[in-house]
CSV table of C-alpha atoms and ligand atoms in Angstrom, one decimal:
chain,number,residue,atom,x,y,z
V,1,MET,CA,133.6,167.4,113.7
V,2,VAL,CA,131.6,164.0,112.3
V,3,SER,CA,130.8,165.2,108.7
V,4,TYR,CA,127.7,162.9,107.8
V,5,VAL,CA,124.8,161.7,110.0
V,6,VAL,CA,122.1,159.3,110.4
V,7,PHE,CA,119.1,159.4,112.1
V,8,GLY,CA,116.1,157.6,112.8
V,9,ARG,CA,114.8,154.2,113.4
V,10,GLY,CA,115.1,151.5,110.7
V,11,SER,CA,118.4,153.5,109.3
V,12,PHE,CA,120.0,150.9,109.6
V,13,ALA,CA,119.2,149.6,105.9
V,14,GLN,CA,120.6,152.3,104.9
V,15,LEU,CA,124.1,151.4,106.1
V,16,ASP,CA,125.1,149.4,102.7
V,17,GLU,CA,123.8,151.8,100.4
V,18,ILE,CA,126.4,154.8,102.3
V,19,LEU,CA,129.5,152.6,102.5
V,20,THR,CA,128.9,152.5,98.5
V,21,PRO,CA,131.3,155.3,97.5
V,22,ASN,CA,133.0,154.8,99.5
V,23,ARG,CA,134.7,150.9,99.5
V,24,ARG,CA,138.9,152.2,97.9
V,25,GLN,CA,139.0,148.8,94.7
V,26,ASP,CA,138.5,145.2,95.9
V,27,ALA,CA,139.8,146.9,99.7
V,28,PRO,CA,137.5,145.1,102.1
V,29,MET,CA,135.4,146.9,104.2
V,30,ILE,CA,136.1,145.3,108.1
V,31,PHE,CA,132.4,146.0,110.3
V,32,LEU,CA,133.9,145.8,113.8
V,33,VAL,CA,131.5,144.3,115.9
V,34,ASP,CA,130.4,144.5,119.5
V,35,HIS,CA,130.6,140.8,121.1
V,36,PHE,CA,127.1,140.9,122.4
V,37,PHE,CA,126.5,140.4,119.2
V,38,GLU,CA,128.5,137.2,118.6
V,39,ASN,CA,125.2,134.5,117.0
V,40,LYS,CA,122.3,136.6,117.2
V,41,THR,CA,120.3,137.2,113.6
V,42,PHE,CA,121.1,141.2,114.1
V,43,THR,CA,124.5,140.2,112.1
V,44,SER,CA,122.9,138.3,109.6
V,45,ARG,CA,121.7,142.2,109.0
V,46,ILE,CA,125.3,143.4,108.4
V,47,PRO,CA,125.5,144.0,104.5
V,48,VAL,CA,129.0,142.3,103.8
V,49,ARG,CA,130.2,142.4,100.6
V,50,GLY,CA,133.3,140.9,98.4
V,51,LYS,CA,136.3,140.2,100.6
V,52,ASP,CA,134.2,142.2,104.1
V,53,LYS,CA,135.0,140.7,107.2
V,54,VAL,CA,132.7,140.9,110.0
V,55,VAL,CA,135.6,141.0,113.2
V,56,PHE,CA,133.7,140.6,116.5
V,57,ALA,CA,135.6,142.8,119.2
V,58,ASP,CA,135.8,141.2,122.6
V,59,VAL,CA,134.8,144.0,125.2
V,60,THR,CA,134.8,142.2,129.0
V,61,HIS,CA,137.6,144.8,129.0
V,62,GLU,CA,137.4,148.6,128.1
V,63,PRO,CA,139.7,148.9,124.9
V,64,LYS,CA,143.9,148.3,125.5
V,65,THR,CA,146.4,150.2,122.9
V,66,SER,CA,147.6,146.7,123.4
V,67,TYR,CA,144.4,145.3,121.7
V,68,VAL,CA,144.4,148.0,119.0
V,69,ASP,CA,148.0,147.5,117.9
V,70,LYS,CA,146.7,144.0,117.3
V,71,ILE,CA,143.8,145.1,115.6
V,72,ALA,CA,145.7,147.1,112.8
V,73,GLN,CA,148.7,145.1,112.6
V,74,GLN,CA,146.9,142.3,111.7
V,75,LEU,CA,144.7,143.7,108.8
V,76,LYS,CA,147.3,145.0,107.7
V,77,ASP,CA,148.5,141.5,107.3
V,78,GLU,CA,145.9,140.4,106.3
V,79,PHE,CA,145.2,142.9,103.6
V,80,GLY,CA,147.6,145.3,102.8
V,81,THR,CA,145.1,148.1,103.0
V,82,VAL,CA,141.1,147.7,103.5
V,83,SER,CA,138.7,150.7,102.9
V,84,GLY,CA,136.8,151.2,106.1
V,85,ILE,CA,136.4,150.2,109.6
V,86,ILE,CA,133.1,150.2,110.4
V,87,GLY,CA,132.2,149.6,114.7
V,88,ILE,CA,129.1,148.6,115.4
V,89,GLY,CA,128.6,148.7,119.0
V,90,GLY,CA,129.5,150.7,122.3
V,91,GLY,CA,131.5,152.9,123.8
V,92,SER,CA,134.3,150.5,123.6
V,93,VAL,CA,134.0,149.0,119.9
V,94,MET,CA,133.7,153.3,119.0
V,95,ASP,CA,136.5,153.3,120.6
V,96,LEU,CA,138.4,150.1,119.1
V,97,ALA,CA,136.6,151.8,115.4
V,98,LYS,CA,138.3,154.6,115.8
V,99,ALA,CA,141.9,154.0,117.4
V,100,VAL,CA,142.2,151.2,114.3
V,101,SER,CA,140.9,153.3,112.0
V,102,LEU,CA,143.2,155.8,112.9
V,103,MET,CA,146.8,153.5,113.2
V,104,MET,CA,145.8,151.6,109.9
V,105,ASN,CA,147.3,154.6,108.4
V,106,ASN,CA,150.2,156.0,111.7
V,107,PRO,CA,153.3,154.6,112.5
V,108,GLY,CA,154.3,152.3,115.3
V,109,SER,CA,152.0,151.8,118.5
V,110,SER,CA,149.1,153.9,119.9
V,111,ALA,CA,150.0,154.5,122.5
V,112,ASP,CA,152.5,156.9,121.3
V,113,TYR,CA,149.3,158.3,119.7
V,114,GLN,CA,147.5,159.4,124.2
V,115,GLY,CA,147.8,162.5,124.8
V,116,TRP,CA,146.9,165.7,122.8
V,117,ASP,CA,147.0,166.0,119.1
V,118,LEU,CA,149.4,163.6,118.4
V,119,VAL,CA,148.1,162.0,115.7
V,120,LYS,CA,149.7,163.2,112.6
V,121,LYS,CA,147.8,161.1,109.4
V,122,PRO,CA,144.3,160.5,109.2
V,123,GLY,CA,143.0,157.3,109.1
V,124,VAL,CA,141.0,154.9,106.6
V,125,TYR,CA,137.1,155.9,106.8
V,126,LYS,CA,135.5,155.0,110.1
V,127,ALA,CA,132.0,154.9,110.3
V,128,GLY,CA,130.2,154.2,114.0
V,129,ILE,CA,126.3,152.8,114.8
V,130,PRO,CA,125.8,153.2,118.4
V,131,THR,CA,124.1,149.2,120.3
V,132,LEU,CA,124.6,151.8,123.6
V,133,SER,CA,123.2,155.5,124.2
V,134,GLY,CA,125.7,158.0,126.6
V,135,THR,CA,128.9,157.3,126.2
V,136,GLY,CA,129.0,160.9,123.5
V,137,ALA,CA,132.2,158.2,121.8
V,138,GLU,CA,130.1,158.7,118.6
V,139,VAL,CA,130.6,162.8,118.3
V,140,SER,CA,133.6,162.4,119.9
V,141,ARG,CA,137.3,163.7,118.9
V,142,THR,CA,138.4,161.4,121.3
V,143,THR,CA,139.7,157.5,122.1
V,144,VAL,CA,139.8,156.4,125.1
V,145,LEU,CA,142.7,153.5,125.4
V,146,THR,CA,144.6,152.2,128.6
V,147,GLY,CA,147.8,151.3,127.9
V,148,PRO,CA,151.3,150.9,129.0
V,149,THR,CA,151.2,153.7,131.1
V,150,LYS,CA,148.3,155.8,131.4
V,151,LYS,CA,144.5,155.5,130.6
V,152,LEU,CA,144.3,158.3,127.9
V,153,GLY,CA,142.7,159.6,124.4
V,154,MET,CA,143.7,159.6,121.2
V,155,ASN,CA,142.5,163.3,121.1
V,156,SER,CA,142.7,164.8,117.3
V,157,ASP,CA,142.0,166.2,114.1
V,158,PHE,CA,141.9,163.2,112.7
V,159,THR,CA,139.9,160.4,115.1
V,160,PRO,CA,136.2,161.9,114.9
V,161,PHE,CA,133.9,159.1,112.7
V,162,ASP,CA,133.6,160.2,108.8
V,163,GLN,CA,129.8,158.7,109.1
V,164,ILE,CA,128.2,157.5,112.1
V,165,ILE,CA,124.5,156.5,111.6
V,166,LEU,CA,121.8,156.6,114.4
V,167,ASP,CA,118.9,154.2,115.2
V,168,PRO,CA,117.6,153.5,118.1
V,169,GLU,CA,115.9,150.6,117.2
V,170,LEU,CA,120.2,149.2,118.2
V,171,THR,CA,119.1,149.9,121.4
V,172,THR,CA,115.3,148.2,122.1
V,173,ASN,CA,116.0,145.8,125.3
V,174,ILE,CA,119.3,146.7,127.3
V,175,PRO,CA,120.0,145.6,131.0
V,176,ALA,CA,118.4,148.5,133.1
V,177,ASN,CA,121.6,148.3,135.0
V,178,GLN,CA,123.9,148.8,131.7
V,179,ARG,CA,121.1,151.3,130.0
V,180,PHE,CA,121.6,153.6,134.0
V,181,TYR,CA,124.9,153.5,133.7
V,182,THR,CA,125.7,154.7,130.7
V,183,GLY,CA,123.2,157.3,130.9
V,184,MET,CA,124.2,158.5,133.4
V,185,ASP,CA,127.3,158.9,131.6
V,186,CYS,CA,125.5,161.6,129.7
V,187,TYR,CA,124.1,162.7,132.2
V,188,ILE,CA,127.8,163.0,134.1
V,189,HIS,CA,129.0,164.8,130.8
V,190,CYS,CA,125.9,167.3,131.1
V,191,ILE,CA,126.8,168.9,134.4
V,192,GLU,CA,130.7,168.6,134.6
V,193,SER,CA,130.3,170.3,131.0
V,194,LEU,CA,127.8,173.2,132.1
V,195,ASN,CA,129.2,173.2,135.6
V,196,GLY,CA,133.0,174.1,134.0
V,197,THR,CA,134.9,176.6,134.1
V,198,TYR,CA,136.2,176.1,129.7
V,199,LEU,CA,131.8,176.2,129.3
V,200,ASN,CA,131.5,178.7,126.1
V,201,GLU,CA,127.4,179.0,124.5
V,202,PHE,CA,128.6,175.9,121.4
V,203,SER,CA,128.7,173.4,124.7
V,204,LYS,CA,126.1,175.2,126.7
V,205,SER,CA,123.5,175.0,123.7
V,206,TYR,CA,124.3,171.1,123.7
V,207,GLY,CA,124.9,170.3,127.3
V,208,GLU,CA,121.6,172.4,128.1
V,209,LYS,CA,119.8,170.5,125.1
V,210,ALA,CA,120.7,166.9,126.7
V,211,LEU,CA,120.1,166.9,130.5
V,212,GLN,CA,116.5,167.8,129.8
V,213,LEU,CA,116.5,164.8,127.3
V,214,CYS,CA,118.1,162.7,130.6
V,215,GLN,CA,115.7,164.2,132.7
V,216,GLN,CA,113.1,162.9,131.1
V,217,VAL,CA,114.0,159.0,130.3
V,218,PHE,CA,115.4,159.1,133.7
V,219,ILE,CA,112.6,161.0,135.9
V,220,GLN,CA,109.9,161.7,134.8
V,221,LYS,CA,109.0,159.6,132.0
V,222,ASN,CA,106.7,156.5,134.5
V,223,LYS,CA,108.2,154.0,131.6
V,224,TRP,CA,110.8,152.9,129.4
V,225,ASP,CA,109.2,153.0,125.6
V,226,ASP,CA,110.8,153.6,121.9
V,227,GLU,CA,110.3,158.0,122.6
V,228,SER,CA,112.9,156.9,125.3
V,229,ASP,CA,115.5,154.9,123.4
V,230,GLU,CA,115.1,157.9,120.6
V,231,GLN,CA,115.5,160.6,123.5
V,232,LEU,CA,118.8,158.5,125.2
V,233,MET,CA,120.8,158.2,121.2
V,234,MET,CA,120.1,162.2,121.2
V,235,ALA,CA,120.9,162.7,124.5
V,236,SER,CA,124.4,161.2,124.1
V,237,TYR,CA,125.3,163.3,120.8
V,238,ALA,CA,124.4,166.6,122.8
V,239,GLY,CA,126.4,165.6,125.3
V,240,GLY,CA,129.5,164.3,123.5
V,241,MET,CA,129.2,167.8,121.3
V,242,SER,CA,128.6,169.7,125.1
V,243,ILE,CA,132.3,168.1,125.3
V,244,ALA,CA,134.0,168.4,122.1
V,245,TYR,CA,134.3,171.9,122.5
V,246,SER,CA,134.5,172.3,126.7
V,247,GLN,CA,135.7,169.4,128.8
V,248,VAL,CA,134.5,167.1,131.1
V,249,GLY,CA,134.8,167.6,135.0
V,250,ILE,CA,135.9,165.3,138.8
V,251,ALA,CA,133.9,162.4,137.7
V,252,HIS,CA,136.2,161.5,135.7
V,253,ALA,CA,139.1,161.6,136.9
V,254,VAL,CA,139.0,160.6,139.8
V,255,SER,CA,137.4,157.3,137.9
V,256,TYR,CA,139.8,156.9,135.3
V,257,GLY,CA,142.5,156.5,138.7
V,258,LEU,CA,139.8,153.4,139.1
V,259,SER,CA,139.8,151.9,135.9
V,260,TYR,CA,143.2,152.3,135.9
V,261,LEU,CA,143.9,150.5,139.1
V,262,LEU,CA,140.8,148.3,139.3
V,263,GLY,CA,139.7,148.1,135.8
V,264,THR,CA,136.2,149.8,136.9
V,265,LYS,CA,134.0,149.9,134.4
V,266,HIS,CA,133.9,153.5,132.7
V,267,GLY,CA,129.7,153.7,132.7
V,268,VAL,CA,129.1,152.2,136.5
V,269,GLY,CA,133.0,154.1,137.6
V,270,ASN,CA,131.2,157.7,137.4
V,271,CYS,CA,128.6,156.8,138.7
V,272,ILE,CA,131.0,155.7,141.7
V,273,VAL,CA,132.7,158.1,142.5
V,274,PHE,CA,129.9,161.2,140.8
V,275,ASP,CA,127.9,160.0,144.3
V,276,LYS,CA,130.0,161.3,146.2
V,277,LEU,CA,130.9,164.2,144.9
V,278,GLU,CA,128.4,166.1,146.6
V,279,GLU,CA,130.6,169.5,147.7
V,280,PHE,CA,131.4,170.2,143.7
V,281,TYR,CA,128.1,169.6,141.9
V,282,PRO,CA,125.6,169.7,144.9
V,283,GLU,CA,122.6,170.0,142.1
V,284,GLY,CA,123.6,167.2,139.9
V,285,VAL,CA,124.9,165.2,142.9
V,286,ARG,CA,120.7,165.6,144.2
V,287,GLU,CA,118.9,164.9,141.1
V,288,PHE,CA,121.4,161.6,140.3
V,289,LYS,CA,120.8,160.5,144.0
V,290,MET,CA,116.8,160.7,142.5
V,291,MET,CA,117.5,158.6,139.7
V,292,VAL,CA,119.1,156.3,141.8
V,293,GLU,CA,116.4,156.0,143.4
V,294,LYS,CA,113.7,155.2,141.1
V,295,ASN,CA,115.3,153.2,138.5
V,296,GLU,CA,116.0,151.4,141.8
V,297,ILE,CA,120.1,151.1,140.6
V,298,GLU,CA,122.4,149.3,143.2
V,299,ILE,CA,126.3,152.1,142.4
V,300,PRO,CA,128.8,149.3,144.4
V,301,GLN,CA,130.2,150.8,147.3
V,302,HIS,CA,133.4,151.2,149.1
V,303,ILE,CA,135.2,149.7,146.3
V,304,THR,CA,138.4,150.9,147.2
V,305,ARG,CA,138.2,149.2,151.4
V,306,GLY,CA,141.7,147.4,151.8
V,307,LEU,CA,143.8,149.2,149.5
V,308,THR,CA,147.4,149.8,149.9
V,309,ASP,CA,148.8,153.1,150.1
V,310,ALA,CA,150.2,153.1,146.9
V,311,GLN,CA,147.3,151.9,145.5
V,312,PHE,CA,145.9,154.4,146.4
V,313,ASP,CA,148.6,156.5,144.6
V,314,THR,CA,148.8,155.1,141.5
V,315,MET,CA,144.8,156.1,141.9
V,316,ILE,CA,146.2,159.5,142.5
V,317,ASP,CA,149.1,159.6,140.0
V,318,VAL,CA,146.2,159.0,136.9
V,319,SER,CA,143.9,161.1,137.8
V,320,MET,CA,146.2,164.2,138.9
V,321,GLY,CA,147.3,163.5,135.4
V,322,MET,CA,144.4,164.7,133.7
V,323,LYS,CA,144.7,168.4,134.0
V,324,PRO,CA,142.2,170.2,132.0
V,325,LEU,CA,139.7,168.0,133.4
V,326,TRP,CA,140.8,169.9,136.8
V,327,GLU,CA,141.5,173.0,135.0
V,328,ASN,CA,138.0,172.7,133.7
V,329,ALA,CA,136.1,172.1,137.3
V,330,LEU,CA,137.5,173.7,138.8
V,331,GLY,CA,139.7,177.1,137.5
V,332,THR,CA,143.3,177.2,136.9
V,333,GLY,CA,144.1,177.1,140.9
V,334,TRP,CA,142.3,174.2,141.1
V,335,GLU,CA,145.6,171.9,142.0
V,336,LYS,CA,145.9,173.7,145.6
V,337,ILE,CA,142.4,173.0,146.0
V,338,MET,CA,142.7,168.9,144.8
V,339,THR,CA,145.6,168.5,147.0
V,340,ARG,CA,146.7,164.7,147.3
V,341,ASP,CA,145.5,164.1,150.2
V,342,LYS,CA,142.3,165.9,149.9
V,343,LEU,CA,142.4,163.2,147.0
V,344,ARG,CA,142.8,160.4,148.8
V,345,ALA,CA,140.5,160.5,151.3
V,346,LEU,CA,137.9,161.4,148.2
V,347,TYR,CA,139.2,157.9,146.9
V,348,GLU,CA,138.2,156.1,150.1
V,349,LEU,CA,135.0,157.7,150.4
V,350,LEU,CA,134.2,154.3,147.0
E,1,NAD,N1,135.3,158.3,123.0
E,1,NAD,C1,134.9,158.9,124.1
E,1,NAD,O1,134.2,160.5,123.9
E,1,NAD,C2,134.3,158.3,124.5
E,1,NAD,C3,133.6,159.0,126.0
E,1,NAD,C4,133.0,158.4,127.0
E,1,NAD,C5,133.1,156.9,127.0
E,1,NAD,N2,133.6,156.4,126.5
E,1,NAD,C6,134.2,155.1,126.3
E,1,NAD,O2,133.5,154.2,125.9
E,1,NAD,C7,133.8,152.9,127.0
E,1,NAD,C8,132.2,152.7,127.9
E,1,NAD,O3,130.7,152.0,127.3
E,1,NAD,P1,129.8,152.2,127.4
E,1,NAD,O4,129.2,152.2,128.2
E,1,NAD,O5,128.9,152.3,126.1
E,1,NAD,O6,129.3,150.8,127.2
E,1,NAD,P2,130.9,149.2,126.4
E,1,NAD,O7,130.9,149.6,125.1
E,1,NAD,O8,131.2,149.0,127.3
E,1,NAD,O9,129.6,148.0,126.9
E,1,NAD,C9,129.4,147.1,127.7
E,1,NAD,C10,128.5,146.2,127.6
E,1,NAD,O10,127.3,146.0,126.7
E,1,NAD,C11,127.2,145.3,125.7
E,1,NAD,N3,125.8,145.6,124.6
E,1,NAD,C12,126.6,147.1,124.2
E,1,NAD,N4,125.4,147.0,123.7
E,1,NAD,C13,124.7,146.7,123.7
E,1,NAD,C14,122.8,146.4,123.5
E,1,NAD,N5,122.1,146.4,122.3
E,1,NAD,N6,122.1,145.1,123.3
E,1,NAD,C15,123.2,144.6,125.1
E,1,NAD,N7,124.5,144.7,125.6
E,1,NAD,C16,124.6,144.9,124.9
E,1,NAD,C17,128.7,144.7,125.4
E,1,NAD,O11,129.1,144.1,124.8
E,1,NAD,C18,129.6,145.1,127.0
E,1,NAD,O12,129.1,143.6,127.9
E,1,NAD,C19,134.7,153.2,127.7
E,1,NAD,O13,135.7,152.7,127.2
E,1,NAD,C20,135.1,154.4,128.2
E,1,NAD,O14,136.2,154.4,128.6
E,1,NAD,C21,134.6,157.0,125.2
E,2,FE2,FE1,131.9,159.5,130.1
């Protein structure tokens, strides 16, 4: 779990004070910042001291192992060692920050650690500061990466942040579509966790709270306000805690295939898939469609039209590889329920 959590509007102002005791001699803090903030006044609030460096992360594509390795190598070449990595951005930047921190202290390539519990050594100090709410990357024990052969996280006890700062002010004025897609990642985490076979009281307690907050902001309220940013930020946290002790399910397993082949982004990809999962999550999908309509969001359609058999096979292989997700969703006999043919038919619907 994350060791230290600060929540509150304006709490970003405490970052300098929070980092001070974590500085190691003159080794710098590295601020890995979402490129959205490049040339924005926000960057002047980053507490840069001594040899500290601000690195703008290009998140046009979601994080790749090659990008993680490149950043870590550059930091090693330039500084030898660093005091810490501070990720400021959406899920992509938070995942990058976690992975770079681990790769500062573990040999080889981040691709060697895609899987469960393969990371053997703690990384350098790492802090996460979300600027988009929904992924739960701020609390999870994984960092999702696309590698040479798979899209899979570095799931390990060393992966969670040492510190997070949850400041809802940083999520003001996100374009409505992006806010919805990433917010739905949280909603889908809740539905997949609460309807999964891995469910337990820990996951259920957090999942129910996160679900309730999502329903408040996307269904009950008629206008987006500061309170909505606060509610969605806490929903993301609780949703992340829920899956930390259970698993996600079918929307994630299928959208990983889309992302691997087509580069579809996590949030929108989950929406594209979840929209077609009535058979598995009838209540959740009904409510999801209501939220899409109420918030006037477009869910892309027909994105797999015209793909070749080989391309469908690639997506099916990636998706079928996510065994814990399928087992959580459908139980130990999942392979008998979700055959390759059935999965192909599902992909053709998207
Ligand atoms: N580690 C985990 O547990 C976990 C869980 C779910 C998803 N993820 C990962 O998270 C990523 C998706 O994250 P995401 O949905 O937050 O999107 P993202 O981080 O990819 O960002 C989406 C877009 O929003 C922009 N952006 C960020 N903050 C903004 C702000 N305040 N205002 C305006 N624009 C802003 C970014 O520059 C980018 O263009 C994927 O890579 C996914 O694999 C990780
Ligand atoms: Fe997700």
